[in-house]
PDB file of C-alpha atoms and ligand atoms in Angstrom:
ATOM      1  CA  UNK A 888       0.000   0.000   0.000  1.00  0.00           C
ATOM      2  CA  UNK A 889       1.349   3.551  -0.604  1.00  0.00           C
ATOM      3  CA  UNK A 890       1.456   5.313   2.588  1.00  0.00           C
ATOM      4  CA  UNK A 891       1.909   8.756   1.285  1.00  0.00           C
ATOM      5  CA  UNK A 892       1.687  10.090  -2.460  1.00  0.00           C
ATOM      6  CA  UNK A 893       2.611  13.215  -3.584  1.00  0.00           C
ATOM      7  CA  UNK A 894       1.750  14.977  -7.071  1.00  0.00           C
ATOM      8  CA  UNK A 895       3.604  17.968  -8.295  1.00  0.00           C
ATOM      9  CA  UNK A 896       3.787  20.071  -5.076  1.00  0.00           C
ATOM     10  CA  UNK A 897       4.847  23.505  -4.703  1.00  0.00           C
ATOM     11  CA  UNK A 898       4.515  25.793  -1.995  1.00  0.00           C
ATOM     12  CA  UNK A 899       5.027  29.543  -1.655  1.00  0.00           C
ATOM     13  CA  UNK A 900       5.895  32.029   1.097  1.00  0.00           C
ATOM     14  CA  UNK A 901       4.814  35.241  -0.136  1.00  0.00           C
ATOM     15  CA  UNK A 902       5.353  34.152  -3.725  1.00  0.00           C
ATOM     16  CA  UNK A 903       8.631  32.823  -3.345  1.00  0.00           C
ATOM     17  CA  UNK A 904       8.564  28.916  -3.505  1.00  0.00           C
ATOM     18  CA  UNK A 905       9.773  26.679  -1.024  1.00  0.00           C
ATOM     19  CA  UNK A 906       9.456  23.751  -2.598  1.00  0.00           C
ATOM     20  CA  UNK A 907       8.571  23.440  -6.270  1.00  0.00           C
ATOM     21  CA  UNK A 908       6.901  20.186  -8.531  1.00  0.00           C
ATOM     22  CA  UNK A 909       7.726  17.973  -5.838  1.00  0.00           C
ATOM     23  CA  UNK A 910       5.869  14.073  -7.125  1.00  0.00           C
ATOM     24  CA  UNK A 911       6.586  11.083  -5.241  1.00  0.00           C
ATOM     25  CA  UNK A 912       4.855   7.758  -3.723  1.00  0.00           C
ATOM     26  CA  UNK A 913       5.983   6.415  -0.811  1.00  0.00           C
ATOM     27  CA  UNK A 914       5.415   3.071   0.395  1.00  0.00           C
ATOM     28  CA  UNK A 915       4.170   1.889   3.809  1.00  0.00           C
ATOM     29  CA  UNK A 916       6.385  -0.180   6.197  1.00  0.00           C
ATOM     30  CA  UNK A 917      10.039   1.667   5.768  1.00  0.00           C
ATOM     31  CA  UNK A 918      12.194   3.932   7.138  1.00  0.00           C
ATOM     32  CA  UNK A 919      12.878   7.262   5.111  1.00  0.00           C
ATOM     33  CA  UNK A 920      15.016   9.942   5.332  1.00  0.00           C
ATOM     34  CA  UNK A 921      14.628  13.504   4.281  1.00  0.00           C
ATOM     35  CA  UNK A 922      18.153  15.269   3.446  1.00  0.00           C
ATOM     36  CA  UNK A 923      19.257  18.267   2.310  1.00  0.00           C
ATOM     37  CA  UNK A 924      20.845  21.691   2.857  1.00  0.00           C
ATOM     38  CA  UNK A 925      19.246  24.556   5.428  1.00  0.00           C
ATOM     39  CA  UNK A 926      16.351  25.912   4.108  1.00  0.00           C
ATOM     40  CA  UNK A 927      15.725  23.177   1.576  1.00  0.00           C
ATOM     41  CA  UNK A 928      12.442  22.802   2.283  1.00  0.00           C
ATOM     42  CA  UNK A 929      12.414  19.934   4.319  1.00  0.00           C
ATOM     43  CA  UNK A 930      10.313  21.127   6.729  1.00  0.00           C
ATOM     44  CA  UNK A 931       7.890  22.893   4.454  1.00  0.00           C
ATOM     45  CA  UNK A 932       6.816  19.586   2.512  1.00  0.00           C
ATOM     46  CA  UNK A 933       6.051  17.647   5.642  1.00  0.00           C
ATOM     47  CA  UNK A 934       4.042  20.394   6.861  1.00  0.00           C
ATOM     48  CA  UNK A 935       2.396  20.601   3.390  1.00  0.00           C
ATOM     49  CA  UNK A 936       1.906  16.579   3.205  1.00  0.00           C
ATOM     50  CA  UNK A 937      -0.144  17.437   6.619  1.00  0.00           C
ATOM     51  CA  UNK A 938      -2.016  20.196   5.814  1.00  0.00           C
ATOM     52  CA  UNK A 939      -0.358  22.570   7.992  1.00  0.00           C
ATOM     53  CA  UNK A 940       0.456  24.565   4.968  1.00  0.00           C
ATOM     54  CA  UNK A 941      -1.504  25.343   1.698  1.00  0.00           C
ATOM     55  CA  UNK A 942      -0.190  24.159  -1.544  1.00  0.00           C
ATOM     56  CA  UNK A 943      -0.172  26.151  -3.987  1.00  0.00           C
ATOM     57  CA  UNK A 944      -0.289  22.962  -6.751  1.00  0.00           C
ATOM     58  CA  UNK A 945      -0.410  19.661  -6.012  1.00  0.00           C
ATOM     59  CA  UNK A 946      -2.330  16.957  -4.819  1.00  0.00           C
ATOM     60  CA  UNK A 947      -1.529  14.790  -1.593  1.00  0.00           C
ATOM     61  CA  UNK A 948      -2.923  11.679  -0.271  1.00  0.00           C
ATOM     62  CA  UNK A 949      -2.167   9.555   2.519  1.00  0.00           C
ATOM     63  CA  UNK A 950      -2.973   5.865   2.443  1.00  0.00           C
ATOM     64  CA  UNK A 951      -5.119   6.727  -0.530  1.00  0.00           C
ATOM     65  CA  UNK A 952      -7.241   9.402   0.646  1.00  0.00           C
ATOM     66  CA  UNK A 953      -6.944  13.091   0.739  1.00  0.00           C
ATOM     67  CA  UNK A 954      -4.263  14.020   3.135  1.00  0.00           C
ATOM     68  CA  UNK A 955      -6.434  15.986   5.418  1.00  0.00           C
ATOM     69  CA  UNK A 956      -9.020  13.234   5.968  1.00  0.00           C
ATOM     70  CA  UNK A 957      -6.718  10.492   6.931  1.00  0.00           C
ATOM     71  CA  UNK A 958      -4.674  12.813  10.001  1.00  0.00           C
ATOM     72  CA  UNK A 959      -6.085  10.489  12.532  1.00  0.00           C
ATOM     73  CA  UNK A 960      -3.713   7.875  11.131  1.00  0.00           C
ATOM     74  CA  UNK A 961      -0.656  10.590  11.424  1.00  0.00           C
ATOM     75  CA  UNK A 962       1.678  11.609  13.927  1.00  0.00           C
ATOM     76  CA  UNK A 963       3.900  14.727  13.552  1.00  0.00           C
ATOM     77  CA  UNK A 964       6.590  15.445  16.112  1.00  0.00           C
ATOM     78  CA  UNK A 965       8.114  19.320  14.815  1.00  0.00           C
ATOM     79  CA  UNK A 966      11.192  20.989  14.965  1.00  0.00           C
ATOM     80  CA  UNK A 967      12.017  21.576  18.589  1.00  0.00           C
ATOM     81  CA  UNK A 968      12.235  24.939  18.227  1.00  0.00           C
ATOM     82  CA  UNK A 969       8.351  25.079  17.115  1.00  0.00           C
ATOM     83  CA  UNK A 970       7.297  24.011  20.873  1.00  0.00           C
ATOM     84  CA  UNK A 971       6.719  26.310  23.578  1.00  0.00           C
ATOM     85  CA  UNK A 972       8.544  24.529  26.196  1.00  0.00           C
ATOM     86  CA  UNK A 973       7.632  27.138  28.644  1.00  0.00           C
ATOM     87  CA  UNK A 974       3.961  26.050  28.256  1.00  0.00           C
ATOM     88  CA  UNK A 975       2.881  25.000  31.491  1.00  0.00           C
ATOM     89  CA  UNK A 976       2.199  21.278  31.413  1.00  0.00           C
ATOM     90  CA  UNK A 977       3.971  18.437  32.499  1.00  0.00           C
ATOM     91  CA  UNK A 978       4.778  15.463  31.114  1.00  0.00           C
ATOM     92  CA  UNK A 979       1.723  12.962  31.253  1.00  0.00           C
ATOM     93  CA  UNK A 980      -0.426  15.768  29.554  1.00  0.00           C
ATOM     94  CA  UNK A 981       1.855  16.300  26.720  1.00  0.00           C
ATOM     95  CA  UNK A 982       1.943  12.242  26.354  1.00  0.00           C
ATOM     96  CA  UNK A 983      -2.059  12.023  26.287  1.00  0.00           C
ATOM     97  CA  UNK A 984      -1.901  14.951  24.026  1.00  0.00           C
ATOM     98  CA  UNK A 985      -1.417  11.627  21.584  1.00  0.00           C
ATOM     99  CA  UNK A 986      -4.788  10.178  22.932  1.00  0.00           C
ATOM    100  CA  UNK A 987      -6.764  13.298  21.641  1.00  0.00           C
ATOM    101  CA  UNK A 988      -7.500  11.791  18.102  1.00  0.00           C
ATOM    102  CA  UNK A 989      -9.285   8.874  19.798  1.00  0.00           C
ATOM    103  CA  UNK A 990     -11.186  10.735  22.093  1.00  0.00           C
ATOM    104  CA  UNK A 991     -14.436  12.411  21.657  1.00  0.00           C
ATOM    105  CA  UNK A 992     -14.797  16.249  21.819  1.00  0.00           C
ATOM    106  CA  UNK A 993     -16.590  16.195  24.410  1.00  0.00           C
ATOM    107  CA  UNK A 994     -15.091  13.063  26.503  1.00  0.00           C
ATOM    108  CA  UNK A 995     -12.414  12.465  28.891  1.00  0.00           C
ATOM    109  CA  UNK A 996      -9.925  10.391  28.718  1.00  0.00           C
ATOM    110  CA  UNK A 997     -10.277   6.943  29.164  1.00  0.00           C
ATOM    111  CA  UNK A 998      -8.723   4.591  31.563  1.00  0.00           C
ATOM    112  CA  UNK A 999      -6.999   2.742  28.664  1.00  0.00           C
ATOM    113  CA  UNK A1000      -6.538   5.862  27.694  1.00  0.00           C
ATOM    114  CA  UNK A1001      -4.122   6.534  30.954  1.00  0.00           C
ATOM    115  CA  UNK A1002      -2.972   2.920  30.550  1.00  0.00           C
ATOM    116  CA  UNK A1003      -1.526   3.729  26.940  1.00  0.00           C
ATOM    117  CA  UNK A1004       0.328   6.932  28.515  1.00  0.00           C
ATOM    118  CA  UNK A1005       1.786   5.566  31.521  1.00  0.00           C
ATOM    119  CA  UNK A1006       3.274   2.313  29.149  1.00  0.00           C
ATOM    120  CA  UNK A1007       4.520   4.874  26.593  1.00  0.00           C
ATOM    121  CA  UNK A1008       6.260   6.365  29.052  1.00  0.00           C
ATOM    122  CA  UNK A1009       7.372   3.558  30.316  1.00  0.00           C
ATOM    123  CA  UNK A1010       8.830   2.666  26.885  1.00  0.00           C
ATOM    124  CA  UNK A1011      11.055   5.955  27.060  1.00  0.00           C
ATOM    125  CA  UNK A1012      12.247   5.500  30.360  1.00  0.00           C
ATOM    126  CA  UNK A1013      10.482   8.701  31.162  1.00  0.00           C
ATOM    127  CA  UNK A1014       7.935   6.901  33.938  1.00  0.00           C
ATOM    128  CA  UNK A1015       9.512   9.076  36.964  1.00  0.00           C
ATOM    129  CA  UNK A1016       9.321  12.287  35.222  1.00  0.00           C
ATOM    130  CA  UNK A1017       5.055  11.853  34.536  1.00  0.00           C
ATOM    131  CA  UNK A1018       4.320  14.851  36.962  1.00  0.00           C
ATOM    132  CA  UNK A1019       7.577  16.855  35.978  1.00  0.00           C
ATOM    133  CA  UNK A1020       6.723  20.263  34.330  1.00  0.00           C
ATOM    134  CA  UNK A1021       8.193  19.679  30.611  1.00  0.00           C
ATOM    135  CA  UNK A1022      10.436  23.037  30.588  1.00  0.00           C
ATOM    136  CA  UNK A1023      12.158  21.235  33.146  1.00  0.00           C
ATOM    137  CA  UNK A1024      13.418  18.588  30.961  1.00  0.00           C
ATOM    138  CA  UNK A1025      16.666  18.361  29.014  1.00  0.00           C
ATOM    139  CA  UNK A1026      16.900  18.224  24.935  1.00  0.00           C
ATOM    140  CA  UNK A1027      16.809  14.410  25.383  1.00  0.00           C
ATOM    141  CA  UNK A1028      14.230  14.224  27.621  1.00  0.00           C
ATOM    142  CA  UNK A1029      11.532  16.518  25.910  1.00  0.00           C
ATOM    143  CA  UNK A1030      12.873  14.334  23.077  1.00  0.00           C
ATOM    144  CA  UNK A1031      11.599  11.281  24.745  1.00  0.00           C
ATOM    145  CA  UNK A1032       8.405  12.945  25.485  1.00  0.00           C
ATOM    146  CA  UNK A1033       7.797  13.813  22.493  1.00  0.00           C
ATOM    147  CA  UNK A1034       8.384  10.207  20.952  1.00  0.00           C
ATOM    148  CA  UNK A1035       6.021   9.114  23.753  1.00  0.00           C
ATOM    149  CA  UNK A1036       3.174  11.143  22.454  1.00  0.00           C
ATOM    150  CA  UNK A1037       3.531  10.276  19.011  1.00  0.00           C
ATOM    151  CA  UNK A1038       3.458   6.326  20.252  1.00  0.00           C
ATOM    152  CA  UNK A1039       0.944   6.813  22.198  1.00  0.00           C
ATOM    153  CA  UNK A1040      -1.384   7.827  19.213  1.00  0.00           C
ATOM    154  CA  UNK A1041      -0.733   4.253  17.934  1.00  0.00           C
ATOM    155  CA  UNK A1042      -0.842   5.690  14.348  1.00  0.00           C
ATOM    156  CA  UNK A1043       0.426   4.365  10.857  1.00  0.00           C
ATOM    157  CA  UNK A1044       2.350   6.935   9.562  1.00  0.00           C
ATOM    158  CA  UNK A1045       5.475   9.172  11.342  1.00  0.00           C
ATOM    159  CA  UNK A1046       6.899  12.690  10.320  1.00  0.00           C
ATOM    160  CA  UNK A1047      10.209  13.502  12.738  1.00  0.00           C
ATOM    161  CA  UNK A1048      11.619  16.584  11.734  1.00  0.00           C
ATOM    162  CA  UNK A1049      15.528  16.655  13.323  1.00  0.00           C
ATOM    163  CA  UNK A1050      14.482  14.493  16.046  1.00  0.00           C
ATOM    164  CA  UNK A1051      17.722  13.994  17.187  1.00  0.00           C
ATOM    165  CA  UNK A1052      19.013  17.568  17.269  1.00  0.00           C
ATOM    166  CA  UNK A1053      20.446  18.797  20.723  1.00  0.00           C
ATOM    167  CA  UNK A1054      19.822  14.904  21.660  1.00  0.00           C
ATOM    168  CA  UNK A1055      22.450  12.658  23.719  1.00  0.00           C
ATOM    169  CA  UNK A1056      23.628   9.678  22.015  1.00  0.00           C
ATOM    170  CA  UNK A1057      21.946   7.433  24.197  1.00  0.00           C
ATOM    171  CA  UNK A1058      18.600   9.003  23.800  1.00  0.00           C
ATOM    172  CA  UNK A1059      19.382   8.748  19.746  1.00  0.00           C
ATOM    173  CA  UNK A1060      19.884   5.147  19.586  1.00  0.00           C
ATOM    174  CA  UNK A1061      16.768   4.622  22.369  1.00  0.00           C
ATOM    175  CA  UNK A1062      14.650   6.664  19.998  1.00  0.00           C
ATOM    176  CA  UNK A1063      16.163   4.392  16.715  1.00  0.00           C
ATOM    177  CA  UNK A1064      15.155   1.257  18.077  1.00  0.00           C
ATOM    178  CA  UNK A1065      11.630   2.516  19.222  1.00  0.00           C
ATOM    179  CA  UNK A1066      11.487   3.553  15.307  1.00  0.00           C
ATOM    180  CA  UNK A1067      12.973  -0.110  14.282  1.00  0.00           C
ATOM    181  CA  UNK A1068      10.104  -1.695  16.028  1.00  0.00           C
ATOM    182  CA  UNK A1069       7.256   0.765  14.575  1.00  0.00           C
ATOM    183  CA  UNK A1070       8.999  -0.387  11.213  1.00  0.00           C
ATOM    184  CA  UNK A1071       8.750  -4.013  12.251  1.00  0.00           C
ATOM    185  CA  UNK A1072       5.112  -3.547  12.491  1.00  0.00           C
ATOM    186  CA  UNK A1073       4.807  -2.297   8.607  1.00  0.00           C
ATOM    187  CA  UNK A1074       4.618   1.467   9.949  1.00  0.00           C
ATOM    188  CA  UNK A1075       6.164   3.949   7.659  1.00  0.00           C
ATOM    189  CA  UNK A1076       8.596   6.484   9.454  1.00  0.00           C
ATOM    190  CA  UNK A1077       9.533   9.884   7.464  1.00  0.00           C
ATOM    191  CA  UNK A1078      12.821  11.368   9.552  1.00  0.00           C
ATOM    192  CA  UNK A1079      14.470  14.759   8.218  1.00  0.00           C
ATOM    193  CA  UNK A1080      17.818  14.382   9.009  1.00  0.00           C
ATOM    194  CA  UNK A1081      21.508  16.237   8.972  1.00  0.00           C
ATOM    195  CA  UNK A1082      23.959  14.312   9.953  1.00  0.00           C
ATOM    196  CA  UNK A1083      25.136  12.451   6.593  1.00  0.00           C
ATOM    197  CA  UNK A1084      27.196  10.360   9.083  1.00  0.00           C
ATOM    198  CA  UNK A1085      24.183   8.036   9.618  1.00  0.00           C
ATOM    199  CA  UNK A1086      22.289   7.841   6.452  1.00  0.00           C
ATOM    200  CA  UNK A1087      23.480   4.611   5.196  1.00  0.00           C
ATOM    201  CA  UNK A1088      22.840   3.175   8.663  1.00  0.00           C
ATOM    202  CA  UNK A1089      19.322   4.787   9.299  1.00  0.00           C
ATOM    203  CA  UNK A1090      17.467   4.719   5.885  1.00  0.00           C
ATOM    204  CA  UNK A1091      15.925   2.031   3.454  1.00  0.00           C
ATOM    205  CA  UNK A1092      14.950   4.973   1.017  1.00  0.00           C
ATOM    206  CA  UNK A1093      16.231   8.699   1.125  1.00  0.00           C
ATOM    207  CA  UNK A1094      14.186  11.937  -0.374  1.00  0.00           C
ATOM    208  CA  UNK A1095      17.142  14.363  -1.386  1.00  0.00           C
ATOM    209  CA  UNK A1096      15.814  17.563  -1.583  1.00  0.00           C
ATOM    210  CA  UNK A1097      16.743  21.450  -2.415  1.00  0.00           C
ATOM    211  CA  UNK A1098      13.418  23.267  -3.059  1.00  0.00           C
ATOM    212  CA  UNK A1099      12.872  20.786  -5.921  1.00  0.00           C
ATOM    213  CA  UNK A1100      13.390  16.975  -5.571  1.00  0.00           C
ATOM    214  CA  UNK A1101      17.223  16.247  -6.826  1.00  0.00           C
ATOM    215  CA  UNK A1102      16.730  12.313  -5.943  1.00  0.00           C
ATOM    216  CA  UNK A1103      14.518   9.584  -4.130  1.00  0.00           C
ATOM    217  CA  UNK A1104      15.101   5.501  -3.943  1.00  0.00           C
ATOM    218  CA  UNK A1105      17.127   3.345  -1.564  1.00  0.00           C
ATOM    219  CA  UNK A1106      19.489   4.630  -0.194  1.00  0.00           C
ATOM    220  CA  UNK A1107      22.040   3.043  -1.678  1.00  0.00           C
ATOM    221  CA  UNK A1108      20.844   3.860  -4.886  1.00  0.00           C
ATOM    222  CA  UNK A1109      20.668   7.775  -4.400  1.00  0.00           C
ATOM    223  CA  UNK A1110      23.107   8.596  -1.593  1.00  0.00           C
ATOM    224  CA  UNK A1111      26.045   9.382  -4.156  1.00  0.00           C
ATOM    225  CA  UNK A1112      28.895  11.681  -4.469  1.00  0.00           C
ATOM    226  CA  UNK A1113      27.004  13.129  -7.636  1.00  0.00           C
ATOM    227  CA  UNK A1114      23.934  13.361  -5.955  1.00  0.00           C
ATOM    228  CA  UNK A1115      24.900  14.656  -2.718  1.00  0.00           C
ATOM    229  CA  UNK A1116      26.836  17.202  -4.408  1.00  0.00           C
ATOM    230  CA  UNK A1117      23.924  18.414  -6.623  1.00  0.00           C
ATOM    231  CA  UNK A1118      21.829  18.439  -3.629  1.00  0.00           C
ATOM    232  CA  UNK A1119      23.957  20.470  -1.617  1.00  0.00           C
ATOM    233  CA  UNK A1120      24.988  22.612  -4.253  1.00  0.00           C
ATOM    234  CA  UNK A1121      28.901  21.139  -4.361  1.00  0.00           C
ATOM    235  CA  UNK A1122      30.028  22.897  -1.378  1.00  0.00           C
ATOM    236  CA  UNK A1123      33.502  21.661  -0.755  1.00  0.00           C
ATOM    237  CA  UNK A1124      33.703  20.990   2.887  1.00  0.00           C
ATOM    238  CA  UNK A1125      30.880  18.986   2.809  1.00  0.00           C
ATOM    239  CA  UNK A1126      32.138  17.197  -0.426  1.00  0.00           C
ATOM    240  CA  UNK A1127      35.016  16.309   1.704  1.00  0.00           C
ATOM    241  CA  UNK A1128      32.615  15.091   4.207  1.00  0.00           C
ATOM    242  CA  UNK A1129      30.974  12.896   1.691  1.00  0.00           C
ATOM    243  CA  UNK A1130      33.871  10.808   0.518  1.00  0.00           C
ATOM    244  CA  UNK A1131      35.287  10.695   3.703  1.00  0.00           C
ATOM    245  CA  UNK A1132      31.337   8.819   4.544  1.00  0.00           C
ATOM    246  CA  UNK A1133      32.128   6.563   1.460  1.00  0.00           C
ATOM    247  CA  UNK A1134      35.231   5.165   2.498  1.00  0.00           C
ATOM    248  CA  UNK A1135      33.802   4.321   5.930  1.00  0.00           C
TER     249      UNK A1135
HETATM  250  P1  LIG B 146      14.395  23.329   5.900  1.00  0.00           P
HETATM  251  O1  LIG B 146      13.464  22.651   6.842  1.00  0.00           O
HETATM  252  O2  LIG B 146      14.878  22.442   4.804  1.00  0.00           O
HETATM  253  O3  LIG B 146      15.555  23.994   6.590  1.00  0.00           O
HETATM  254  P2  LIG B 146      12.154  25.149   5.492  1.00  0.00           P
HETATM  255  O4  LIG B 146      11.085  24.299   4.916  1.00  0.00           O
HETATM  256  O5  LIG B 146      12.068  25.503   6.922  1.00  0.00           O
HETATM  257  O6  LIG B 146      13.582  24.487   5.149  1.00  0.00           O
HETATM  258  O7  LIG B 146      12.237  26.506   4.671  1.00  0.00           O
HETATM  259  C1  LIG B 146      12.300  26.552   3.250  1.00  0.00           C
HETATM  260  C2  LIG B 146      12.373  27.989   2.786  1.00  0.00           C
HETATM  261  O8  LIG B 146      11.163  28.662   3.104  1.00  0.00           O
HETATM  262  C3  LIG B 146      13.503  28.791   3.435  1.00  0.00           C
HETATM  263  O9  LIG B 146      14.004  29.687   2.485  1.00  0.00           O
HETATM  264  C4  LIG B 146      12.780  29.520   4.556  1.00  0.00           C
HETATM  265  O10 LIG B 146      13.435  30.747   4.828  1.00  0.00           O
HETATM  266  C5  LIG B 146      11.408  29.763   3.968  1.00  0.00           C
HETATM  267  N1  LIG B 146      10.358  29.772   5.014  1.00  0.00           N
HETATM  268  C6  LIG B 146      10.096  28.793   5.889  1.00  0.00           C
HETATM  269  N2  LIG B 146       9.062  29.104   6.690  1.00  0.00           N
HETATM  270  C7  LIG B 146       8.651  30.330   6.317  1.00  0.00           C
HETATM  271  C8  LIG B 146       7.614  31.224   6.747  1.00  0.00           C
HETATM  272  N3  LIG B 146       6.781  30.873   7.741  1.00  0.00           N
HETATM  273  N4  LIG B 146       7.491  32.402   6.115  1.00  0.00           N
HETATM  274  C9  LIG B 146       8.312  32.747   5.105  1.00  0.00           C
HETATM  275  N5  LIG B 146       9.312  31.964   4.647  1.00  0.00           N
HETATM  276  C10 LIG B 146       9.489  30.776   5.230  1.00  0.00           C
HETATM  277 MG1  LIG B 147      13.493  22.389   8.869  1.00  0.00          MG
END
């Protein structure tokens, strides 16, 4: 089944596009990454493939059906920078934040609903911290809480954007196996990622994007010299970067 598919998408900031004719199909039940330089538009096409943004062209659907009807099946964990971690609300309520989907407008959570948060949290290693305000957490941490939350929506389809940004290691490969297993159980996971370093390792398929898509297929198809290079636009240090990744 194709878990996302995406036909000829551009979209503008005050008429300057961020991304432009962007088509691709992705199927369910792998892990992708989403590369390329600052202001690539990275984060602009998974906000657009959710409906956070209007597209100017394009049509999007997600497991077959328009993108904005099939959310429920979605989780989205942003850019850290996007979350007001001075909000005040600890942990738990961010984590059944994830619940909200399944419950009614007008309901309260249930108690599986409080089961599902206290075992997601459990799954993080985050249990102690349930009452902890979340602006008292460090990078990891909120990390974890944030994974959490998008577990606990039990949901088909992941978007990470730089999820392991300002993250200790330990966290990062704690998060990577909690995104193994979600793979194991034919969910797709979308990841936009910078650190070249772990591409091969990370990735069955990798979107290479500057404002238009410059390559997409296994990874070991499309993460090349050439086509890093024409993605980042040939800048030399990271050229440097790149073969020194290809002898590893
Ligand atoms: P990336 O995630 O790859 O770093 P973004 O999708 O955040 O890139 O941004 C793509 C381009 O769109 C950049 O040139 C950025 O400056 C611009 N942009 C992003 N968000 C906005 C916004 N809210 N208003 C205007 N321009 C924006
Ligand atoms: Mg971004």
């Amino acid at each position: 089944m194709t878990a996302v598919s995406i036909k000829n998408l551009t979209v503008t900031y005050h008429k300057k596009p961020a991304v432009k004719g962007i088509s691709l199909d992705i199927d369910e039940g792998a892990i992708i990454g989403i590369v390329g330089p600052n202001g690539a538009g990275k984060s602009t096409l998974i906000k657009a493939i959710l409906g956070l943004l209007p597209a100017d062209t394009g049509e999007l659907k997600i497991f077959g059906i328009k993108n904005t009807d099939s959310l429920k099946r979605v989780s989205y964990i942003p850019q850290k920078e996007q979350f007001d971690w001075d909000f005040p609300i600890d942990v738990s309520e961010v984590v059944m934040m994830g619940r909200y989907p399944h419950i009614s407008f007008f309901g309260r959570p249930s108690g599986r609903d409080y089961e599902i948060v206290n075992s997601m949290l459990d799954k993080v290693e985050m249990k102690n911290y349930a009452h902890t305000q979340i602006r008292n957490l460090s990078g990891g941490q909120q990390q974890r809480i944030f994974v959490a939350r998008a577990l606990a929506q039990e949901s088909d389809l992941y978007f990470l954007d730089e999820p392991f940004v300002g993250v200790d290691a330990k966290t990062e490969t704690a998060v990577f196996n909690l995104i193994k297993e979600l793979k194991s159980q034919n969910k797709t996971i979308l990841i936009v990622h910078h650190d070249l370093g772990k591409v091969r390792e990370y990735f069955d398929k990798l979107i290479l994007i500057n404002q238009t898509l410059i390559a997409y297929g296994n990874t070991d198809d499309v993460f090349t010299p050439e086509i890093i290079q024409k993605t980042y636009g040939g800048r030399l240090t990271i050229l440097q970067k790149v073969e020194q990744l290809m002898k590893d």
